[in-house]
CSV table of N, CA, C and O in Angstrom, one decimal:
chain,number,residue,atom,x,y,z
A,638,MET,N,-12.9,-53.2,9.1
A,638,MET,CA,-12.2,-52.0,9.4
A,638,MET,C,-12.6,-51.5,10.8
A,638,MET,O,-13.8,-51.6,11.1
A,639,ALA,N,-11.6,-51.0,11.4
A,639,ALA,CA,-11.9,-50.4,12.7
A,639,ALA,C,-12.3,-49.0,12.6
A,639,ALA,O,-11.8,-48.2,11.8
A,640,GLN,N,-13.3,-48.6,13.3
A,640,GLN,CA,-13.8,-47.2,13.3
A,640,GLN,C,-13.2,-46.4,14.4
A,640,GLN,O,-12.9,-46.9,15.5
A,641,ARG,N,-12.9,-45.2,14.0
A,641,ARG,CA,-12.3,-44.3,15.0
A,641,ARG,C,-13.3,-43.7,16.0
A,641,ARG,O,-14.4,-43.5,15.6
A,642,THR,N,-12.9,-43.6,17.2
A,642,THR,CA,-13.8,-42.9,18.1
A,642,THR,C,-13.5,-41.4,18.1
A,642,THR,O,-12.3,-41.0,18.2
A,643,ARG,N,-14.5,-40.7,17.9
A,643,ARG,CA,-14.3,-39.2,17.9
A,643,ARG,C,-14.8,-38.6,19.2
A,643,ARG,O,-15.9,-38.9,19.6
A,644,GLU,N,-14.0,-37.8,19.8
A,644,GLU,CA,-14.5,-37.1,21.0
A,644,GLU,C,-14.9,-35.7,20.6
A,644,GLU,O,-14.3,-35.0,19.7
A,645,LYS,N,-16.0,-35.3,21.1
A,645,LYS,CA,-16.5,-34.0,20.8
A,645,LYS,C,-15.7,-33.0,21.7
A,645,LYS,O,-15.4,-33.2,22.8
A,646,ALA,N,-15.4,-31.8,21.0
A,646,ALA,CA,-14.8,-30.8,21.8
A,646,ALA,C,-15.7,-30.2,22.8
A,646,ALA,O,-16.9,-29.9,22.5
A,647,LYS,N,-15.2,-30.1,24.0
A,647,LYS,CA,-16.1,-29.6,25.0
A,647,LYS,C,-16.1,-28.1,25.0
A,647,LYS,O,-15.1,-27.4,24.9
A,648,ARG,N,-17.3,-27.5,25.1
A,648,ARG,CA,-17.4,-26.1,25.1
A,648,ARG,C,-17.7,-25.7,26.6
A,648,ARG,O,-18.3,-26.4,27.3
A,649,PRO,N,-17.3,-24.4,26.9
A,649,PRO,CA,-17.5,-23.9,28.2
A,649,PRO,C,-19.1,-23.8,28.4
A,649,PRO,O,-19.8,-23.6,27.5
A,650,SER,N,-19.5,-24.0,29.6
A,650,SER,CA,-20.9,-24.0,29.9
A,650,SER,C,-21.5,-22.7,29.8
A,650,SER,O,-22.7,-22.5,29.5
A,651,GLY,N,-20.8,-21.6,30.0
A,651,GLY,CA,-21.3,-20.3,29.9
A,651,GLY,C,-20.3,-19.3,29.4
A,651,GLY,O,-19.2,-19.7,29.0
A,652,ARG,N,-20.6,-18.1,29.3
A,652,ARG,CA,-19.7,-17.1,28.8
A,652,ARG,C,-18.6,-16.8,29.9
A,652,ARG,O,-18.9,-16.8,31.0
A,653,VAL,N,-17.4,-16.7,29.4
A,653,VAL,CA,-16.4,-16.4,30.3
A,653,VAL,C,-16.4,-14.9,30.6
A,653,VAL,O,-16.3,-14.1,29.6
A,654,LYS,N,-16.5,-14.5,31.8
A,654,LYS,CA,-16.6,-13.1,32.1
A,654,LYS,C,-15.2,-12.5,32.1
A,654,LYS,O,-14.2,-13.1,32.6
A,655,GLU,N,-15.0,-11.3,31.5
A,655,GLU,CA,-13.7,-10.7,31.4
A,655,GLU,C,-13.6,-9.9,32.8
A,655,GLU,O,-14.6,-9.3,33.3
A,656,PRO,N,-12.4,-9.8,33.3
A,656,PRO,CA,-12.2,-9.1,34.5
A,656,PRO,C,-12.5,-7.6,34.3
A,656,PRO,O,-12.4,-7.1,33.2
A,657,SER,N,-12.9,-6.9,35.3
A,657,SER,CA,-13.2,-5.5,35.2
A,657,SER,C,-12.0,-4.7,34.8
A,657,SER,O,-10.8,-5.1,35.2
A,658,PRO,N,-12.1,-3.6,34.1
A,658,PRO,CA,-11.0,-2.8,33.7
A,658,PRO,C,-10.1,-2.3,34.8
A,658,PRO,O,-8.9,-2.3,34.7
A,659,SER,N,-10.6,-2.1,36.0
A,659,SER,CA,-9.8,-1.6,37.1
A,659,SER,C,-8.9,-2.7,37.6
A,659,SER,O,-7.8,-2.4,38.1
A,660,VAL,N,-9.3,-3.9,37.4
A,660,VAL,CA,-8.5,-5.1,37.9
A,660,VAL,C,-7.3,-5.3,36.9
A,660,VAL,O,-6.2,-5.6,37.3
A,661,THR,N,-7.6,-5.2,35.6
A,661,THR,CA,-6.6,-5.5,34.6
A,661,THR,C,-5.6,-4.3,34.3
A,661,THR,O,-4.6,-4.5,33.7
A,662,GLY,N,-6.0,-3.1,34.8
A,662,GLY,CA,-5.2,-2.0,34.5
A,662,GLY,C,-5.4,-1.3,33.2
A,662,GLY,O,-4.5,-0.6,32.7
A,663,LEU,N,-6.5,-1.6,32.5
A,663,LEU,CA,-6.8,-1.0,31.2
A,663,LEU,C,-6.8,0.5,31.2
A,663,LEU,O,-6.2,1.1,30.2
A,664,PRO,N,-7.4,1.1,32.1
A,664,PRO,CA,-7.3,2.6,32.0
A,664,PRO,C,-5.9,3.2,32.1
A,664,PRO,O,-5.6,4.1,31.4
A,665,GLU,N,-5.1,2.5,32.9
A,665,GLU,CA,-3.7,3.0,33.0
A,665,GLU,C,-3.0,2.8,31.6
A,665,GLU,O,-2.2,3.7,31.2
A,666,ARG,N,-3.2,1.6,31.0
A,666,ARG,CA,-2.6,1.3,29.7
A,666,ARG,C,-3.1,2.3,28.7
A,666,ARG,O,-2.4,2.7,27.8
A,667,ALA,N,-4.4,2.5,28.7
A,667,ALA,CA,-5.0,3.4,27.7
A,667,ALA,C,-4.5,4.8,27.8
A,667,ALA,O,-4.1,5.5,26.9
A,668,ASP,N,-4.3,5.2,29.1
A,668,ASP,CA,-3.8,6.6,29.4
A,668,ASP,C,-2.3,6.7,28.9
A,668,ASP,O,-2.0,7.7,28.3
A,669,ALA,N,-1.6,5.7,29.2
A,669,ALA,CA,-0.2,5.7,28.8
A,669,ALA,C,-0.1,5.6,27.2
A,669,ALA,O,0.8,6.4,26.6
A,670,ARG,N,-0.9,4.9,26.6
A,670,ARG,CA,-0.9,4.8,25.1
A,670,ARG,C,-1.3,6.2,24.5
A,670,ARG,O,-0.7,6.6,23.6
A,671,LEU,N,-2.3,6.8,25.1
A,671,LEU,CA,-2.8,8.1,24.7
A,671,LEU,C,-1.6,9.1,24.8
A,671,LEU,O,-1.4,9.9,23.9
A,672,LYS,N,-0.9,9.1,25.9
A,672,LYS,CA,0.2,10.0,26.1
A,672,LYS,C,1.3,9.8,25.1
A,672,LYS,O,1.9,10.7,24.5
A,673,ALA,N,1.6,8.5,24.8
A,673,ALA,CA,2.6,8.2,23.8
A,673,ALA,C,2.2,8.6,22.4
A,673,ALA,O,3.0,9.2,21.7
A,674,VAL,N,0.9,8.5,22.1
A,674,VAL,CA,0.4,8.9,20.8
A,674,VAL,C,0.5,10.4,20.7
A,674,VAL,O,0.9,11.0,19.6
A,675,GLU,N,0.1,11.1,21.7
A,675,GLU,CA,0.2,12.6,21.7
A,675,GLU,C,1.6,13.1,21.6
A,675,GLU,O,1.9,14.0,20.9
A,676,LYS,N,2.5,12.4,22.3
A,676,LYS,CA,3.9,12.8,22.2
A,676,LYS,C,4.4,12.6,20.7
A,676,LYS,O,5.1,13.4,20.2
A,677,GLU,N,4.1,11.4,20.1
A,677,GLU,CA,4.5,11.2,18.8
A,677,GLU,C,3.9,12.2,17.8
A,677,GLU,O,4.5,12.7,16.9
A,678,ARG,N,2.6,12.6,18.0
A,678,ARG,CA,1.9,13.6,17.2
A,678,ARG,C,2.7,14.9,17.3
A,678,ARG,O,2.9,15.6,16.3
A,679,ASP,N,3.0,15.3,18.5
A,679,ASP,CA,3.7,16.6,18.7
A,679,ASP,C,5.1,16.5,18.0
A,679,ASP,O,5.5,17.5,17.4
A,680,SER,N,5.8,15.4,18.1
A,680,SER,CA,7.1,15.3,17.5
A,680,SER,C,6.9,15.4,16.0
A,680,SER,O,7.7,16.1,15.3
A,681,LEU,N,5.9,14.7,15.4
A,681,LEU,CA,5.7,14.7,14.0
A,681,LEU,C,5.3,16.1,13.5
A,681,LEU,O,5.7,16.6,12.4
A,682,LYS,N,4.5,16.8,14.4
A,682,LYS,CA,4.1,18.2,14.0
A,682,LYS,C,5.3,19.1,14.0
A,682,LYS,O,5.4,19.9,13.0
A,683,SER,N,6.2,19.0,14.9
A,683,SER,CA,7.4,19.8,14.9
A,683,SER,C,8.3,19.5,13.7
A,683,SER,O,8.9,20.4,13.1
A,684,GLU,N,8.4,18.2,13.4
A,684,GLU,CA,9.2,17.8,12.2
A,684,GLU,C,8.6,18.4,10.9
A,684,GLU,O,9.3,18.8,10.0
A,685,LEU,N,7.3,18.4,10.8
A,685,LEU,CA,6.6,18.9,9.7
A,685,LEU,C,6.8,20.4,9.6
A,685,LEU,O,7.1,21.0,8.5
A,686,ASP,N,6.8,21.1,10.7
A,686,ASP,CA,7.0,22.6,10.7
A,686,ASP,C,8.5,22.9,10.2
A,686,ASP,O,8.7,23.8,9.4
A,687,ALA,N,9.4,22.1,10.7
A,687,ALA,CA,10.8,22.2,10.3
A,687,ALA,C,11.0,22.0,8.8
A,687,ALA,O,11.7,22.7,8.1
A,688,ALA,N,10.3,20.9,8.4
A,688,ALA,CA,10.4,20.6,6.9
A,688,ALA,C,9.8,21.7,6.1
A,688,ALA,O,10.3,22.1,5.0
A,689,LYS,N,8.7,22.3,6.5
A,689,LYS,CA,8.1,23.4,5.8
A,689,LYS,C,9.0,24.6,5.7
A,689,LYS,O,9.1,25.3,4.7
A,690,GLN,N,9.7,24.9,6.8
A,690,GLN,CA,10.6,26.0,6.9
A,690,GLN,C,11.8,25.8,5.9
A,690,GLN,O,12.2,26.6,5.2
A,691,ARG,N,12.3,24.5,5.9
A,691,ARG,CA,13.4,24.1,5.0
A,691,ARG,C,12.9,24.3,3.6
A,691,ARG,O,13.7,24.8,2.7
A,692,ILE,N,11.7,23.8,3.3
A,692,ILE,CA,11.2,23.9,1.9
A,692,ILE,C,11.1,25.4,1.5
A,692,ILE,O,11.5,25.8,0.4
A,693,ALA,N,10.6,26.3,2.4
A,693,ALA,CA,10.5,27.7,2.0
A,693,ALA,C,11.9,28.3,1.8
A,693,ALA,O,12.1,29.1,0.8
A,694,ALA,N,12.9,27.9,2.6
A,694,ALA,CA,14.3,28.4,2.4
A,694,ALA,C,14.8,27.9,1.1
A,694,ALA,O,15.5,28.7,0.4
A,695,LEU,N,14.6,26.7,0.8
A,695,LEU,CA,15.1,26.1,-0.5
A,695,LEU,C,14.4,26.8,-1.7
A,695,LEU,O,15.1,27.1,-2.7
A,696,GLU,N,13.1,27.1,-1.6
A,696,GLU,CA,12.5,27.8,-2.7
A,696,GLU,C,13.0,29.2,-2.9
A,696,GLU,O,13.2,29.6,-4.0
A,697,GLU,N,13.2,29.9,-1.8
A,697,GLU,CA,13.8,31.2,-1.9
A,697,GLU,C,15.2,31.2,-2.5
A,697,GLU,O,15.5,32.0,-3.3
A,698,SER,N,16.0,30.2,-2.1
A,698,SER,CA,17.3,30.1,-2.6
A,698,SER,C,17.3,29.8,-4.1
A,698,SER,O,18.0,30.4,-4.9
A,699,ARG,N,16.3,28.9,-4.5
A,699,ARG,CA,16.2,28.6,-5.9
A,699,ARG,C,15.8,29.8,-6.7
A,699,ARG,O,16.3,30.1,-7.8
A,700,ASN,N,14.9,30.7,-6.2
A,700,ASN,CA,14.5,31.9,-6.8
A,700,ASN,C,15.6,32.8,-7.0
A,700,ASN,O,15.8,33.5,-8.1
A,701,VAL,N,16.5,33.0,-6.0
A,701,VAL,CA,17.6,33.9,-6.1
A,701,VAL,C,18.6,33.4,-7.2
A,701,VAL,O,19.1,34.2,-8.0
A,702,VAL,N,18.8,32.1,-7.2
A,702,VAL,CA,19.7,31.5,-8.3
A,702,VAL,C,19.1,31.7,-9.6
A,702,VAL,O,19.8,32.1,-10.6
A,703,ALA,N,17.8,31.5,-9.8
A,703,ALA,CA,17.2,31.7,-11.1
A,703,ALA,C,17.3,33.1,-11.5
A,703,ALA,O,17.5,33.4,-12.7
A,704,GLN,N,17.1,34.1,-10.6
A,704,GLN,CA,17.2,35.5,-11.0
A,704,GLN,C,18.7,35.8,-11.4
A,704,GLN,O,18.9,36.6,-12.4
A,705,ARG,N,19.7,35.3,-10.7
A,705,ARG,CA,21.1,35.5,-11.1
A,705,ARG,C,21.4,34.9,-12.5
A,705,ARG,O,22.0,35.5,-13.3
A,706,ILE,N,20.8,33.7,-12.8
A,706,ILE,CA,21.0,33.1,-14.1
A,706,ILE,C,20.4,34.0,-15.2
A,706,ILE,O,21.0,34.2,-16.2
A,707,ASP,N,19.2,34.5,-14.9
A,707,ASP,CA,18.5,35.4,-15.9
A,707,ASP,C,19.3,36.6,-16.1
A,707,ASP,O,19.5,37.1,-17.2
A,708,TRP,N,19.9,37.2,-15.0
A,708,TRP,CA,20.7,38.4,-15.2
A,708,TRP,C,22.0,38.1,-16.0
A,708,TRP,O,22.3,38.9,-16.9
A,709,VAL,N,22.6,37.0,-15.8
A,709,VAL,CA,23.8,36.6,-16.5
A,709,VAL,C,23.5,36.4,-18.0
A,709,VAL,O,24.2,36.9,-18.9
A,710,ILE,N,22.3,35.8,-18.3
A,710,ILE,CA,21.9,35.6,-19.7
A,710,ILE,C,21.6,36.9,-20.4
A,710,ILE,O,22.1,37.1,-21.5
A,711,GLU,N,20.9,37.8,-19.7
A,711,GLU,CA,20.7,39.1,-20.2
A,711,GLU,C,21.9,39.9,-20.5
A,711,GLU,O,22.1,40.6,-21.5
A,712,SER,N,22.9,39.8,-19.6
A,712,SER,CA,24.2,40.5,-19.7
A,712,SER,C,24.9,39.9,-20.9
A,712,SER,O,25.5,40.7,-21.7
A,713,LEU,N,24.9,38.6,-21.1
A,713,LEU,CA,25.6,38.0,-22.2
A,713,LEU,C,25.0,38.3,-23.5
A,713,LEU,O,25.6,38.6,-24.5
A,714,ASN,N,23.6,38.4,-23.5
A,714,ASN,CA,22.9,38.8,-24.7
A,714,ASN,C,23.2,40.2,-25.1
A,714,ASN,O,23.4,40.6,-26.3
A,715,GLY,N,23.4,41.1,-24.1
A,715,GLY,CA,23.8,42.5,-24.3
A,715,GLY,C,25.2,42.6,-24.9
A,715,GLY,O,25.4,43.4,-25.8
A,716,VAL,N,26.1,41.8,-24.5
A,716,VAL,CA,27.4,41.8,-25.0
A,716,VAL,C,27.5,41.3,-26.5
A,716,VAL,O,28.1,41.8,-27.3
A,717,VAL,N,26.7,40.2,-26.7
A,717,VAL,CA,26.7,39.6,-28.1
A,717,VAL,C,26.0,40.6,-29.0
A,717,VAL,O,26.4,40.7,-30.2
A,718,ASP,N,25.0,41.2,-28.6
A,718,ASP,CA,24.2,42.1,-29.5
A,718,ASP,C,24.8,43.4,-29.8
A,718,ASP,O,24.3,44.1,-30.7
A,719,LYS,N,25.8,43.8,-29.1
A,719,LYS,CA,26.5,45.1,-29.3
A,719,LYS,C,27.1,45.1,-30.7
A,719,LYS,O,27.8,44.2,-31.2
A,720,PRO,N,26.9,46.2,-31.4
A,720,PRO,CA,27.5,46.3,-32.7
A,720,PRO,C,29.0,46.6,-32.5
A,720,PRO,O,29.4,47.3,-31.7
A,721,GLY,N,29.7,45.9,-33.3
A,721,GLY,CA,31.1,45.9,-33.0
A,721,GLY,C,32.1,46.5,-33.8
A,721,GLY,O,33.0,47.0,-33.8
């Protein structure tokens, strides 16, 4: 049988140094990302405020409808209970 020759994977002789942040533009990208996240946060906050206002309006409307239904039931009970 023939034996296979295995080659060892060559490793770099030392650590590869990463370029400095000013060279790669990392501060600019981080700043842009931060601004985008802040913009999204502000947008979500305004959507949340609008949703809270809508919920409050719907709850008030539901209360008004429930009060009207109660009034109608009481009125109908009054009509039915009258001696005739």
